[in-house]
Short mmCIF file of C-alpha atoms in Angstrom, two decimals:
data_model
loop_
_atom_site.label_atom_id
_atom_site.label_comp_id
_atom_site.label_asym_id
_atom_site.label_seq_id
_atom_site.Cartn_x
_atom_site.Cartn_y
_atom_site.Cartn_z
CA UNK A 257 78.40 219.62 84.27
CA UNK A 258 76.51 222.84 84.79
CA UNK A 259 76.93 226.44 84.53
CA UNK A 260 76.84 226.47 88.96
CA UNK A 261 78.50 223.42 90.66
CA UNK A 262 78.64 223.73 94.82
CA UNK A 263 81.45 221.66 96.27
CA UNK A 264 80.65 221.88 100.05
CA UNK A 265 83.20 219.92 102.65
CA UNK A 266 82.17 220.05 106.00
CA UNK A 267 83.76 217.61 108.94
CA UNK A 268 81.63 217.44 112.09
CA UNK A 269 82.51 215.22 115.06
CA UNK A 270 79.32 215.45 117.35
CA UNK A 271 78.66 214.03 120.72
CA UNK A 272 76.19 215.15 123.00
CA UNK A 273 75.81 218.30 120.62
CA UNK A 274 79.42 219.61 121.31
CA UNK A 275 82.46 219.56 118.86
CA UNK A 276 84.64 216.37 119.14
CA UNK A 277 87.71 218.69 118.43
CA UNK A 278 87.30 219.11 114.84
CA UNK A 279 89.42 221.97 115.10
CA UNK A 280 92.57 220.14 116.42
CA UNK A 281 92.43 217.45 114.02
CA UNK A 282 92.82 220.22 111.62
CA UNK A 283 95.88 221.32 113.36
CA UNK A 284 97.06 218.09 113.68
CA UNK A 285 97.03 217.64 110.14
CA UNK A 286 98.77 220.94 109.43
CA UNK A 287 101.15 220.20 111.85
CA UNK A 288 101.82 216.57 110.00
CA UNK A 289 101.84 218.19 106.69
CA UNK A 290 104.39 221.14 107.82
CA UNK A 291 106.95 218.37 110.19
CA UNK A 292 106.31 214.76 107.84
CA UNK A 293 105.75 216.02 104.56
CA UNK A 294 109.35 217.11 103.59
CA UNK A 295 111.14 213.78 105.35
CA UNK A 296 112.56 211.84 103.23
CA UNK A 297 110.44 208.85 101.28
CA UNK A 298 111.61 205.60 103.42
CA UNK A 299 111.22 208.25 106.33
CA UNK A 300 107.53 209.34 105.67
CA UNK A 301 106.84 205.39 105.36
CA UNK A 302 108.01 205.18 108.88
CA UNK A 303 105.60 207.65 110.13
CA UNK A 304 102.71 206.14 108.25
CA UNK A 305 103.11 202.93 109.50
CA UNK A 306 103.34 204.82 112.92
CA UNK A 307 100.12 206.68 112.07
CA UNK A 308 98.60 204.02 110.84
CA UNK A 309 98.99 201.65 113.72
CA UNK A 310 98.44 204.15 116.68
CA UNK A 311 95.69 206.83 115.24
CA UNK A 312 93.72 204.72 112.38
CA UNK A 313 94.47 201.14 113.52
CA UNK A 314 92.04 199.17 115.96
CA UNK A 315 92.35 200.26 119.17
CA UNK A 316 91.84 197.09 120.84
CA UNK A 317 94.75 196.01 118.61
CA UNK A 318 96.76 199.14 119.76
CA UNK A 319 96.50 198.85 123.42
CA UNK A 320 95.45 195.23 124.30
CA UNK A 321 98.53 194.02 126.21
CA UNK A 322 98.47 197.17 128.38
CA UNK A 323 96.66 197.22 131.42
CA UNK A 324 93.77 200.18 131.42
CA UNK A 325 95.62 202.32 133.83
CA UNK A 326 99.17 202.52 131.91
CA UNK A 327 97.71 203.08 128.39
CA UNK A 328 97.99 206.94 128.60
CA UNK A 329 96.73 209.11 125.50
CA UNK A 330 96.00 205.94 124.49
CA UNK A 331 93.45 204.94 127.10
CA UNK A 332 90.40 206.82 128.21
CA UNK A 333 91.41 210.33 129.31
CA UNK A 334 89.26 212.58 132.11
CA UNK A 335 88.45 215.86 130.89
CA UNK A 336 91.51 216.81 133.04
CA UNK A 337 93.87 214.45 131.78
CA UNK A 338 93.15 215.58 128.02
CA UNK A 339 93.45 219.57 129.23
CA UNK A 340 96.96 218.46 130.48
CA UNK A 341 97.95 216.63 127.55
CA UNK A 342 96.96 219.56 124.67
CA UNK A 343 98.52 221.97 127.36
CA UNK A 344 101.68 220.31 127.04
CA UNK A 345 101.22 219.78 123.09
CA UNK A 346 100.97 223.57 122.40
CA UNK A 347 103.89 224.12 125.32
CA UNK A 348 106.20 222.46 122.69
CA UNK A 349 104.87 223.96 119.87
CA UNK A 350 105.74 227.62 121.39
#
């Protein structure tokens, strides 16, 4: 309504002062928008439901019938674990 407007996004994940991996979920996102974006409607419903149920739904809801040590990515990850899992993301992405 001015003469100057600021529009200012900024996403910040902290925990204990580090990053959370804001850049990643960037990439993520960019890598959704380049591989789920041109599927077909009934298609890109699929993979919001999928989305929706594993990344934004309740995560007691997501992995409550699976004992702690099968979950996965979807359980709690060691620093280690979570190295080897991006390592092997960006290994398929080469």
């Amino acid at each position: 309504l001015d003469a100057f407007n600021v529009l200012v996004n900024y996403w910040w994940h902290a925990q204990d002062g580090e990053s959370a991996g804001g850049a990643s979920s960037f990439l993520a996102l960019l890598h959704a928008v380049l591989s789920v974006r041109q599927l077909p409607p009934q298609t890109r419903q699929s993979w919001r439901a999928l989305f929706e149920h594993y990344v934004f739904g309740p995560q007691h809801e997501v992995t409550a019938h699976i004992p702690p040590g099968r979950r996965g990515v979807l359980g709690q990850l060691t620093p280690d674990e979570l190295a080897q899992a991006r390592a092997k993301v960006l290994e398929r992405l080469k």
